[in-house]
PDB file of C-alpha atoms in Angstrom:
ATOM      1  CA  MET A   1      76.704  57.950 145.700  1.00 39.00           C
ATOM      2  CA  PHE A   2      74.714  60.717 148.308  1.00 37.00           C
ATOM      3  CA  PHE A   3      72.102  62.711 147.092  1.00 40.00           C
ATOM      4  CA  ARG A   4      71.072  67.142 148.865  1.00 42.00           C
ATOM      5  CA  SER A   5      67.170  68.023 148.034  1.00 39.00           C
ATOM      6  CA  PHE A   6      67.162  71.764 147.193  1.00 38.00           C
ATOM      7  CA  LYS A   7      63.931  73.825 147.198  1.00 40.00           C
ATOM      8  CA  ILE A   8      64.308  77.383 147.100  1.00 35.00           C
ATOM      9  CA  PHE A   9      61.948  80.029 149.146  1.00 39.00           C
ATOM     10  CA  ILE A  10      60.673  82.742 147.388  1.00 38.00           C
ATOM     11  CA  PHE A  11      59.650  85.918 149.284  1.00 41.00           C
ATOM     12  CA  ILE A  12      60.712  89.912 148.874  1.00 35.00           C
ATOM     13  CA  PHE A  13      63.498  91.210 150.502  1.00 38.00           C
ATOM     14  CA  ILE A  14      64.714  95.262 148.983  1.00 35.00           C
ATOM     15  CA  ILE A  15      68.625  94.811 147.614  1.00 37.00           C
ATOM     16  CA  ILE A  16      70.597  97.119 150.470  1.00 36.00           C
ATOM     17  CA  VAL A  17      72.896  95.025 151.549  1.00 45.00           C
ATOM     18  CA  LEU A  18      75.515  94.789 148.298  1.00 46.00           C
ATOM     19  CA  PRO A  19      76.303  98.913 148.236  1.00 42.00           C
ATOM     20  CA  VAL A  20      77.764  97.612 151.645  1.00 45.00           C
ATOM     21  CA  LEU A  21      78.922  94.584 151.502  1.00 48.00           C
ATOM     22  CA  VAL A  22      80.945  95.647 148.209  1.00 46.00           C
ATOM     23  CA  THR A  23      81.848  99.041 148.011  1.00 42.00           C
ATOM     24  CA  GLY A  24      81.387 100.438 151.504  1.00 46.00           C
ATOM     25  CA  CYS A  25      83.896  97.382 153.112  1.00 46.00           C
ATOM     26  CA  LYS A  26      86.939 101.186 154.171  1.00 48.00           C
ATOM     27  CA  TRP A  27      88.914  98.350 155.776  1.00 45.00           C
ATOM     28  CA  ASP A  28      92.752  97.571 154.887  1.00 52.00           C
ATOM     29  CA  LEU A  29      93.497  94.327 154.254  1.00 47.00           C
ATOM     30  CA  SER A  30      96.726  94.320 154.184  1.00 47.00           C
ATOM     31  CA  LYS A  31      96.746  95.316 157.924  1.00 50.00           C
ATOM     32  CA  LYS A  32      95.203  91.912 159.622  1.00 51.00           C
ATOM     33  CA  THR A  33      94.410  93.686 162.928  1.00 56.00           C
ATOM     34  CA  PHE A  34      91.933  90.557 164.221  1.00 55.00           C
ATOM     35  CA  SER A  35      93.635  87.972 166.591  1.00 59.00           C
ATOM     36  CA  SER A  36      93.625  84.657 164.667  1.00 65.00           C
ATOM     37  CA  LYS A  37      92.851  82.040 167.299  1.00 85.00           C
ATOM     38  CA  ASN A  38      88.855  80.559 166.713  1.00 90.00           C
ATOM     39  CA  GLU A  39      87.659  82.136 170.334  1.00 91.00           C
ATOM     40  CA  GLU A  40      89.477  85.247 169.944  1.00 92.00           C
ATOM     41  CA  ILE A  41      88.144  85.478 166.839  1.00 94.00           C
ATOM     42  CA  LYS A  42      84.591  84.578 167.719  1.00 95.00           C
ATOM     43  CA  LYS A  43      84.515  87.423 170.852  1.00 95.00           C
ATOM     44  CA  GLU A  44      85.893  89.728 168.948  1.00 94.00           C
ATOM     45  CA  LEU A  45      82.664  90.075 166.685  1.00 97.00           C
ATOM     46  CA  MET A  46      80.111  89.364 169.205  1.00 97.00           C
ATOM     47  CA  GLU A  47      81.677  92.825 170.609  1.00 97.00           C
ATOM     48  CA  LEU A  48      82.381  94.512 168.210  1.00 97.00           C
ATOM     49  CA  VAL A  49      78.027  93.921 166.879  1.00 98.00           C
ATOM     50  CA  LYS A  50      77.694  95.452 169.956  1.00 98.00           C
ATOM     51  CA  LYS A  51      79.667  97.671 169.991  1.00 97.00           C
ATOM     52  CA  GLU A  52      78.696  99.513 167.059  1.00 97.00           C
ATOM     53  CA  TYR A  53      74.859  97.901 166.726  1.00 97.00           C
ATOM     54  CA  LYS A  54      73.668  97.056 170.349  1.00 97.00           C
ATOM     55  CA  TYR A  55      73.220  93.705 167.993  1.00 98.00           C
ATOM     56  CA  ASN A  56      73.524  89.983 170.688  1.00 98.00           C
ATOM     57  CA  VAL A  57      74.607  87.350 168.248  1.00 98.00           C
ATOM     58  CA  LYS A  58      76.064  84.547 169.133  1.00 98.00           C
ATOM     59  CA  VAL A  59      79.680  83.012 166.736  1.00 98.00           C
ATOM     60  CA  GLU A  60      80.493  79.282 165.664  1.00 97.00           C
ATOM     61  CA  ILE A  61      83.845  78.646 164.390  1.00 97.00           C
ATOM     62  CA  ILE A  62      84.063  75.094 162.237  1.00 96.00           C
ATOM     63  CA  ASN A  63      87.569  74.470 161.249  1.00 95.00           C
ATOM     64  CA  LYS A  64      87.325  77.358 158.318  1.00 96.00           C
ATOM     65  CA  THR A  65      83.479  78.692 158.444  1.00 98.00           C
ATOM     66  CA  ILE A  66      82.083  80.776 160.880  1.00 98.00           C
ATOM     67  CA  GLY A  67      78.626  80.574 161.737  1.00 98.00           C
ATOM     68  CA  VAL A  68      76.567  84.032 163.346  1.00 99.00           C
ATOM     69  CA  TYR A  69      73.554  83.787 165.277  1.00 98.00           C
ATOM     70  CA  PHE A  70      71.464  86.288 164.540  1.00 99.00           C
ATOM     71  CA  PRO A  71      67.930  86.501 166.971  1.00 98.00           C
ATOM     72  CA  LEU A  72      65.342  89.294 166.798  1.00 98.00           C
ATOM     73  CA  SER A  73      62.038  90.041 165.621  1.00 96.00           C
ATOM     74  CA  ASN A  74      59.518  90.532 162.830  1.00 94.00           C
ATOM     75  CA  LEU A  75      62.221  89.079 160.126  1.00 95.00           C
ATOM     76  CA  LEU A  76      59.260  89.452 157.850  1.00 92.00           C
ATOM     77  CA  GLU A  77      56.689  92.389 157.396  1.00 88.00           C
ATOM     78  CA  ASP A  78      53.405  89.360 157.622  1.00 86.00           C
ATOM     79  CA  ASP A  79      54.832  85.908 158.525  1.00 80.00           C
ATOM     80  CA  LYS A  80      50.887  84.355 156.870  1.00 80.00           C
ATOM     81  CA  ALA A  81      51.573  86.037 153.704  1.00 76.00           C
ATOM     82  CA  GLU A  82      51.985  83.611 151.124  1.00 75.00           C
ATOM     83  CA  GLU A  83      54.676  86.367 149.274  1.00 77.00           C
ATOM     84  CA  LYS A  84      57.541  86.781 151.961  1.00 80.00           C
ATOM     85  CA  LYS A  85      58.427  90.268 152.158  1.00 85.00           C
ATOM     86  CA  LEU A  86      61.631  90.666 154.633  1.00 89.00           C
ATOM     87  CA  ASN A  87      61.196  93.898 157.099  1.00 91.00           C
ATOM     88  CA  LYS A  88      63.098  96.467 155.593  1.00 91.00           C
ATOM     89  CA  GLU A  89      64.540  97.408 158.900  1.00 94.00           C
ATOM     90  CA  VAL A  90      65.485  93.741 159.432  1.00 94.00           C
ATOM     91  CA  ALA A  91      67.367  93.903 156.131  1.00 92.00           C
ATOM     92  CA  GLU A  92      69.462  97.219 156.896  1.00 95.00           C
ATOM     93  CA  LYS A  93      70.642  95.428 160.923  1.00 96.00           C
ATOM     94  CA  ILE A  94      71.760  91.594 158.700  1.00 96.00           C
ATOM     95  CA  ASP A  95      73.530  94.802 156.291  1.00 93.00           C
ATOM     96  CA  HIS A  96      75.674  95.521 159.645  1.00 97.00           C
ATOM     97  CA  VAL A  97      76.441  92.269 160.102  1.00 98.00           C
ATOM     98  CA  ILE A  98      77.751  91.038 157.278  1.00 96.00           C
ATOM     99  CA  PHE A  99      79.352  93.596 156.988  1.00 96.00           C
ATOM    100  CA  LEU A 100      80.950  93.365 159.988  1.00 97.00           C
ATOM    101  CA  THR A 101      81.760  89.249 159.099  1.00 97.00           C
ATOM    102  CA  HIS A 102      83.273  90.196 156.713  1.00 96.00           C
ATOM    103  CA  ARG A 103      85.220  92.400 158.212  1.00 94.00           C
ATOM    104  CA  VAL A 104      86.954  90.794 161.299  1.00 94.00           C
ATOM    105  CA  ALA A 105      86.762  88.081 159.471  1.00 93.00           C
ATOM    106  CA  LEU A 106      89.019  89.396 156.656  1.00 91.00           C
ATOM    107  CA  SER A 107      90.858  91.068 159.141  1.00 90.00           C
ATOM    108  CA  SER A 108      92.472  87.928 160.775  1.00 88.00           C
ATOM    109  CA  ASP A 109      95.072  85.868 159.906  1.00 86.00           C
ATOM    110  CA  ASN A 110      92.576  82.543 160.493  1.00 84.00           C
ATOM    111  CA  ASN A 111      92.112  82.496 156.656  1.00 90.00           C
ATOM    112  CA  LEU A 112      88.487  81.317 156.695  1.00 96.00           C
ATOM    113  CA  ASP A 113      86.859  80.437 154.111  1.00 97.00           C
ATOM    114  CA  PHE A 114      83.074  80.741 153.558  1.00 98.00           C
ATOM    115  CA  TYR A 115      80.698  82.214 156.505  1.00 98.00           C
ATOM    116  CA  VAL A 116      77.262  81.440 157.252  1.00 98.00           C
ATOM    117  CA  ILE A 117      74.638  83.698 159.199  1.00 98.00           C
ATOM    118  CA  LYS A 118      71.196  82.797 159.930  1.00 97.00           C
ATOM    119  CA  THR A 119      69.252  85.312 161.506  1.00 97.00           C
ATOM    120  CA  VAL A 120      66.474  83.735 163.053  1.00 97.00           C
ATOM    121  CA  ASP A 121      62.370  85.340 164.064  1.00 97.00           C
ATOM    122  CA  MET A 122      62.487  84.498 168.046  1.00 97.00           C
ATOM    123  CA  GLU A 123      58.413  84.930 167.586  1.00 96.00           C
ATOM    124  CA  ASN A 124      57.617  81.759 165.252  1.00 95.00           C
ATOM    125  CA  GLY A 125      60.478  80.230 164.069  1.00 95.00           C
ATOM    126  CA  ASN A 126      61.403  81.869 160.975  1.00 95.00           C
ATOM    127  CA  GLU A 127      64.817  81.618 159.760  1.00 95.00           C
ATOM    128  CA  LEU A 128      66.595  83.526 156.943  1.00 95.00           C
ATOM    129  CA  SER A 129      70.328  81.596 155.705  1.00 95.00           C
ATOM    130  CA  VAL A 130      72.829  83.422 153.640  1.00 96.00           C
ATOM    131  CA  VAL A 131      75.744  81.736 152.778  1.00 97.00           C
ATOM    132  CA  GLY A 132      79.132  83.306 151.481  1.00 98.00           C
ATOM    133  CA  TYR A 133      82.733  83.081 150.104  1.00 98.00           C
ATOM    134  CA  PHE A 134      85.372  85.093 151.938  1.00 98.00           C
ATOM    135  CA  TYR A 135      86.828  84.177 148.370  1.00 96.00           C
ATOM    136  CA  ASP A 136      83.787  86.237 146.873  1.00 98.00           C
ATOM    137  CA  VAL A 137      83.961  89.039 148.447  1.00 96.00           C
ATOM    138  CA  TYR A 138      87.963  89.492 147.846  1.00 93.00           C
ATOM    139  CA  ARG A 139      87.322  89.871 144.591  1.00 95.00           C
ATOM    140  CA  ALA A 140      83.625  92.288 144.945  1.00 94.00           C
ATOM    141  CA  ARG A 141      86.556  94.506 146.373  1.00 91.00           C
ATOM    142  CA  LEU A 142      88.950  94.339 143.303  1.00 93.00           C
ATOM    143  CA  ALA A 143      85.872  94.312 141.002  1.00 93.00           C
ATOM    144  CA  ASN A 144      86.910  91.803 139.664  1.00 94.00           C
ATOM    145  CA  ILE A 145      82.833  90.874 139.527  1.00 95.00           C
ATOM    146  CA  SER A 146      80.134  92.941 139.057  1.00 93.00           C
ATOM    147  CA  LYS A 147      77.465  93.977 142.042  1.00 90.00           C
ATOM    148  CA  GLY A 148      75.222  91.505 140.330  1.00 89.00           C
ATOM    149  CA  GLU A 149      77.387  88.644 139.727  1.00 94.00           C
ATOM    150  CA  PHE A 150      77.947  88.978 144.127  1.00 94.00           C
ATOM    151  CA  SER A 151      74.781  88.505 144.342  1.00 91.00           C
ATOM    152  CA  GLN A 152      73.683  85.767 142.549  1.00 92.00           C
ATOM    153  CA  ARG A 153      76.896  83.895 144.247  1.00 96.00           C
ATOM    154  CA  LEU A 154      75.262  83.885 147.411  1.00 96.00           C
ATOM    155  CA  LEU A 155      73.198  81.445 148.852  1.00 95.00           C
ATOM    156  CA  LYS A 156      69.989  82.265 150.462  1.00 92.00           C
ATOM    157  CA  GLY A 157      67.174  80.322 152.447  1.00 91.00           C
ATOM    158  CA  LEU A 158      64.298  80.967 154.101  1.00 91.00           C
ATOM    159  CA  ASN A 159      62.689  78.422 156.597  1.00 91.00           C
ATOM    160  CA  LYS A 160      60.728  77.376 159.341  1.00 92.00           C
ATOM    161  CA  ASN A 161      62.528  76.303 162.719  1.00 92.00           C
ATOM    162  CA  ASP A 162      59.823  76.142 166.239  1.00 93.00           C
ATOM    163  CA  LYS A 163      63.247  74.790 168.447  1.00 92.00           C
ATOM    164  CA  ILE A 164      64.462  78.308 168.306  1.00 94.00           C
ATOM    165  CA  ILE A 165      60.937  80.095 169.020  1.00 96.00           C
ATOM    166  CA  ASN A 166      62.109  82.184 171.706  1.00 97.00           C
ATOM    167  CA  ASP A 167      66.603  81.174 171.873  1.00 97.00           C
ATOM    168  CA  TRP A 168      67.724  84.224 171.792  1.00 97.00           C
ATOM    169  CA  GLU A 169      71.438  82.516 173.289  1.00 96.00           C
ATOM    170  CA  GLY A 170      71.554  80.029 170.647  1.00 96.00           C
ATOM    171  CA  LYS A 171      70.878  77.032 172.442  1.00 94.00           C
ATOM    172  CA  ASN A 172      69.567  75.135 169.435  1.00 92.00           C
ATOM    173  CA  PHE A 173      72.019  77.633 166.850  1.00 94.00           C
ATOM    174  CA  LYS A 174      73.640  74.358 164.383  1.00 90.00           C
ATOM    175  CA  MET A 175      76.281  75.396 161.661  1.00 91.00           C
ATOM    176  CA  ASN A 176      77.285  72.560 159.690  1.00 94.00           C
ATOM    177  CA  GLU A 177      80.895  72.986 157.676  1.00 97.00           C
ATOM    178  CA  ILE A 178      80.502  74.449 154.288  1.00 97.00           C
ATOM    179  CA  PHE A 179      82.363  72.807 151.562  1.00 97.00           C
ATOM    180  CA  LEU A 180      83.514  74.645 148.230  1.00 97.00           C
ATOM    181  CA  PRO A 181      81.752  71.477 145.855  1.00 96.00           C
ATOM    182  CA  ASP A 182      78.717  71.487 148.071  1.00 96.00           C
ATOM    183  CA  PHE A 183      78.449  75.269 147.862  1.00 97.00           C
ATOM    184  CA  LEU A 184      78.988  75.329 144.183  1.00 97.00           C
ATOM    185  CA  ALA A 185      76.027  72.755 143.638  1.00 95.00           C
ATOM    186  CA  THR A 186      73.519  74.275 145.688  1.00 95.00           C
ATOM    187  CA  GLN A 187      74.928  77.778 143.968  1.00 95.00           C
ATOM    188  CA  ILE A 188      73.971  76.397 140.185  1.00 95.00           C
ATOM    189  CA  ALA A 189      71.276  74.892 141.478  1.00 93.00           C
ATOM    190  CA  GLN A 190      69.673  78.588 143.029  1.00 92.00           C
ATOM    191  CA  ARG A 191      70.596  80.298 139.608  1.00 93.00           C
ATOM    192  CA  ILE A 192      68.485  77.864 137.372  1.00 91.00           C
ATOM    193  CA  LYS A 193      66.330  77.731 139.765  1.00 88.00           C
ATOM    194  CA  ILE A 194      66.245  81.835 139.912  1.00 86.00           C
ATOM    195  CA  ALA A 195      65.939  81.686 135.995  1.00 86.00           C
ATOM    196  CA  THR A 196      62.966  79.332 135.687  1.00 83.00           C
ATOM    197  CA  THR A 197      61.073  80.317 138.654  1.00 75.00           C
ATOM    198  CA  LYS A 198      57.272  81.794 137.441  1.00 64.00           C
ATOM    199  CA  LYS A 199      56.596  84.848 139.430  1.00 57.00           C
ATOM    200  CA  LYS A 200      52.651  85.879 140.082  1.00 47.00           C
ATOM    201  CA  ASP A 201      52.973  89.759 139.430  1.00 43.00           C
ATOM    202  CA  GLU A 202      55.006  92.413 138.936  1.00 40.00           C
ATOM    203  CA  THR A 203      55.406  93.269 142.503  1.00 38.00           C
ATOM    204  CA  GLU A 204      58.421  90.332 142.849  1.00 42.00           C
ATOM    205  CA  LYS A 205      60.234  92.316 140.382  1.00 41.00           C
ATOM    206  CA  ASN A 206      62.077  93.050 143.879  1.00 42.00           C
ATOM    207  CA  ASN A 207      62.063  89.426 144.705  1.00 44.00           C
ATOM    208  CA  PHE A 208      65.818  88.300 146.817  1.00 44.00           C
ATOM    209  CA  PHE A 209      66.271  85.819 144.607  1.00 38.00           C
ATOM    210  CA  SER A 210      65.884  87.564 141.286  1.00 40.00           C
ATOM    211  CA  PHE A 211      68.670  89.395 139.284  1.00 35.00           C
ATOM    212  CA  VAL A 212      69.188  90.926 136.463  1.00 31.00           C
ATOM    213  CA  PHE A 213      69.702  88.253 134.237  1.00 36.00           C
ATOM    214  CA  GLU A 214      66.631  86.363 134.069  1.00 42.00           C
ATOM    215  CA  ASP A 215      65.359  85.151 131.119  1.00 47.00           C
ATOM    216  CA  LYS A 216      61.161  86.523 131.195  1.00 51.00           C
ATOM    217  CA  LYS A 217      60.392  84.176 127.983  1.00 52.00           C
ATOM    218  CA  LEU A 218      62.429  81.020 129.188  1.00 56.00           C
ATOM    219  CA  LYS A 219      59.918  81.130 132.685  1.00 58.00           C
ATOM    220  CA  GLU A 220      56.930  80.704 130.230  1.00 61.00           C
ATOM    221  CA  LYS A 221      58.453  77.444 128.906  1.00 67.00           C
ATOM    222  CA  PHE A 222      59.329  75.518 131.972  1.00 75.00           C
ATOM    223  CA  GLU A 223      59.801  75.722 136.029  1.00 81.00           C
ATOM    224  CA  ALA A 224      61.978  73.517 137.976  1.00 84.00           C
ATOM    225  CA  LYS A 225      60.203  72.378 140.553  1.00 80.00           C
ATOM    226  CA  GLU A 226      63.695  70.726 142.440  1.00 85.00           C
ATOM    227  CA  ILE A 227      66.475  70.268 142.068  1.00 90.00           C
ATOM    228  CA  GLN A 228      68.987  67.281 143.686  1.00 91.00           C
ATOM    229  CA  TRP A 229      72.858  67.046 143.087  1.00 92.00           C
ATOM    230  CA  ALA A 230      75.882  65.012 143.915  1.00 93.00           C
ATOM    231  CA  LEU A 231      79.325  64.484 143.036  1.00 92.00           C
ATOM    232  CA  LYS A 232      80.973  61.958 143.164  1.00 93.00           C
ATOM    233  CA  ASP A 233      84.645  60.511 141.272  1.00 94.00           C
ATOM    234  CA  LYS A 234      84.570  64.349 140.292  1.00 95.00           C
ATOM    235  CA  ILE A 235      81.284  64.027 137.781  1.00 96.00           C
ATOM    236  CA  PHE A 236      78.375  66.304 139.089  1.00 94.00           C
ATOM    237  CA  THR A 237      75.225  64.833 138.633  1.00 95.00           C
ATOM    238  CA  PHE A 238      71.847  66.916 138.458  1.00 93.00           C
ATOM    239  CA  VAL A 239      68.577  66.164 138.618  1.00 93.00           C
ATOM    240  CA  LEU A 240      66.355  68.533 137.927  1.00 91.00           C
ATOM    241  CA  GLU A 241      62.087  67.669 138.282  1.00 90.00           C
ATOM    242  CA  ILE A 242      60.670  70.160 135.445  1.00 87.00           C
ATOM    243  CA  PRO A 243      56.248  68.996 136.107  1.00 84.00           C
ATOM    244  CA  ASP A 244      55.631  71.051 132.531  1.00 79.00           C
ATOM    245  CA  TYR A 245      58.693  69.276 130.320  1.00 80.00           C
ATOM    246  CA  GLN A 246      58.518  69.200 126.460  1.00 81.00           C
ATOM    247  CA  GLU A 247      60.353  67.491 123.663  1.00 81.00           C
ATOM    248  CA  GLU A 248      60.569  70.462 122.372  1.00 81.00           C
ATOM    249  CA  ASN A 249      61.993  72.927 125.292  1.00 82.00           C
ATOM    250  CA  VAL A 250      64.418  69.979 125.396  1.00 84.00           C
ATOM    251  CA  GLN A 251      67.510  72.028 123.523  1.00 87.00           C
ATOM    252  CA  GLU A 252      66.583  75.639 125.882  1.00 88.00           C
ATOM    253  CA  ILE A 253      66.649  73.577 129.160  1.00 87.00           C
ATOM    254  CA  PHE A 254      69.721  72.039 128.741  1.00 89.00           C
ATOM    255  CA  ASN A 255      71.341  75.226 126.950  1.00 91.00           C
ATOM    256  CA  LEU A 256      70.648  76.762 130.719  1.00 91.00           C
ATOM    257  CA  ILE A 257      72.091  73.872 132.375  1.00 92.00           C
ATOM    258  CA  LEU A 258      75.480  73.691 130.505  1.00 94.00           C
ATOM    259  CA  LYS A 259      75.271  77.534 130.586  1.00 95.00           C
ATOM    260  CA  THR A 260      74.922  77.844 134.228  1.00 95.00           C
ATOM    261  CA  THR A 261      76.813  75.055 135.350  1.00 96.00           C
ATOM    262  CA  ALA A 262      80.154  75.454 133.096  1.00 96.00           C
ATOM    263  CA  ASP A 263      80.212  79.317 133.688  1.00 96.00           C
ATOM    264  CA  VAL A 264      79.662  78.808 137.620  1.00 97.00           C
ATOM    265  CA  LEU A 265      82.754  75.897 137.322  1.00 97.00           C
ATOM    266  CA  TYR A 266      84.934  78.218 135.491  1.00 97.00           C
ATOM    267  CA  ALA A 267      84.453  80.956 137.688  1.00 96.00           C
ATOM    268  CA  TYR A 268      85.336  78.932 140.763  1.00 97.00           C
ATOM    269  CA  ASP A 269      88.462  77.272 139.243  1.00 96.00           C
ATOM    270  CA  PHE A 270      86.755  73.467 139.701  1.00 96.00           C
ATOM    271  CA  ASP A 271      88.342  70.674 139.109  1.00 95.00           C
ATOM    272  CA  TYR A 272      86.131  67.691 137.852  1.00 96.00           C
ATOM    273  CA  SER A 273      85.846  65.625 134.973  1.00 97.00           C
ATOM    274  CA  ALA A 274      81.991  65.547 133.300  1.00 96.00           C
ATOM    275  CA  THR A 275      78.891  66.464 133.957  1.00 95.00           C
ATOM    276  CA  ARG A 276      75.725  64.310 134.373  1.00 95.00           C
ATOM    277  CA  ILE A 277      72.440  66.059 133.949  1.00 92.00           C
ATOM    278  CA  LEU A 278      68.657  64.367 134.421  1.00 92.00           C
ATOM    279  CA  ILE A 279      65.237  65.330 133.235  1.00 90.00           C
ATOM    280  CA  LYS A 280      62.416  64.118 135.284  1.00 89.00           C
ATOM    281  CA  ASN A 281      58.479  64.983 135.602  1.00 82.00           C
ATOM    282  CA  LYS A 282      56.528  64.172 138.371  1.00 72.00           C
ATOM    283  CA  THR A 283      56.678  60.063 136.818  1.00 72.00           C
ATOM    284  CA  GLU A 284      59.252  59.692 134.880  1.00 77.00           C
ATOM    285  CA  ASN A 285      62.373  59.602 133.825  1.00 76.00           C
ATOM    286  CA  LYS A 286      62.931  61.798 130.529  1.00 77.00           C
ATOM    287  CA  LYS A 287      66.100  62.465 129.638  1.00 85.00           C
ATOM    288  CA  ILE A 288      69.700  61.589 130.651  1.00 89.00           C
ATOM    289  CA  PHE A 289      72.709  63.259 129.732  1.00 90.00           C
ATOM    290  CA  PHE A 290      76.675  63.306 129.947  1.00 94.00           C
ATOM    291  CA  ILE A 291      78.563  65.871 129.792  1.00 95.00           C
ATOM    292  CA  ASN A 292      82.562  64.961 129.922  1.00 96.00           C
ATOM    293  CA  LYS A 293      84.412  68.796 130.790  1.00 96.00           C
ATOM    294  CA  LYS A 294      86.534  68.528 127.375  1.00 96.00           C
ATOM    295  CA  ASP A 295      82.746  69.527 125.392  1.00 96.00           C
ATOM    296  CA  LEU A 296      81.438  71.337 128.495  1.00 96.00           C
ATOM    297  CA  GLU A 297      84.208  74.070 127.948  1.00 96.00           C
ATOM    298  CA  LEU A 298      83.513  74.044 124.125  1.00 97.00           C
ATOM    299  CA  PHE A 299      80.307  74.134 124.638  1.00 96.00           C
ATOM    300  CA  ARG A 300      80.943  77.536 126.979  1.00 96.00           C
ATOM    301  CA  ASN A 301      83.742  79.359 125.336  1.00 96.00           C
ATOM    302  CA  ARG A 302      80.791  78.673 121.810  1.00 95.00           C
ATOM    303  CA  LYS A 303      83.005  76.470 119.882  1.00 96.00           C
ATOM    304  CA  ILE A 304      80.534  73.771 119.934  1.00 94.00           C
ATOM    305  CA  LYS A 305      76.624  73.809 119.840  1.00 92.00           C
ATOM    306  CA  ILE A 306      73.657  72.638 122.327  1.00 91.00           C
ATOM    307  CA  GLU A 307      72.230  70.693 119.305  1.00 88.00           C
ATOM    308  CA  GLU A 308      76.210  68.689 119.003  1.00 90.00           C
ATOM    309  CA  LEU A 309      75.787  68.020 122.457  1.00 88.00           C
ATOM    310  CA  ILE A 310      72.535  66.708 123.311  1.00 79.00           C
ATOM    311  CA  ASP A 311      71.372  64.506 119.907  1.00 68.00           C
TER     312      ASP A 311
END
């Protein structure tokens, strides 16, 4: 069994991308206007970005994942500020790159599954990653999912990488292939993290990682500091570190975890057999629960109560 540590870096990002991503796409997906060959797709996307917006990007494709390396300056308004705010002009540029990535990928016969957009600051090594699933783009365009739901399905992260400083050509651009199980597990962890992250003040209401489905009362009771996950033999395992864990909050904690897990796995019709959840504080394991798929589906459909699952 393997585990991957999950940490979300909180920073401000005024959401201007979704109207473009969801409703601004005007091309006809029934017309395959771009190549199906990887090398040609890479060339076409780089040339299109250069032609329409004068940006220089590097594009890589690994099997069913396309990655875009987008170097620029001034990614954040203030790199030294505790709360990281994305530069508004940069946000618009990221819009453009994501939009054209959708356009090229969905208008080709390559049947790509995932995209990774890495926007990197050449001056200080800040690296913003956005990972999306083309299946979600299709559904958003068809209005099968809302803008808010589409936003929650995007994976976002802010990291520091000194190797990329002044790397305008993307020589140190490294991209991993994205697989559906990892994408779903990360999405579940991200949703739980967002739902329990305590905000310092009202200025964070436009947080890039914040959405309309937050529970402010829940945030006051506990916070998931770190989330790890694994998938083996069709069993999803989640390990959550909750330093302020209190026994009286156990139902609310597991209600959030199970609801999030059930909703995401159902939304993608993912084949799994059970979910194992372990809650710990900094020093010891507190609770371990094992829920099979049948019971989780009953819970999702409100045919079984949380008390019956965790007793």
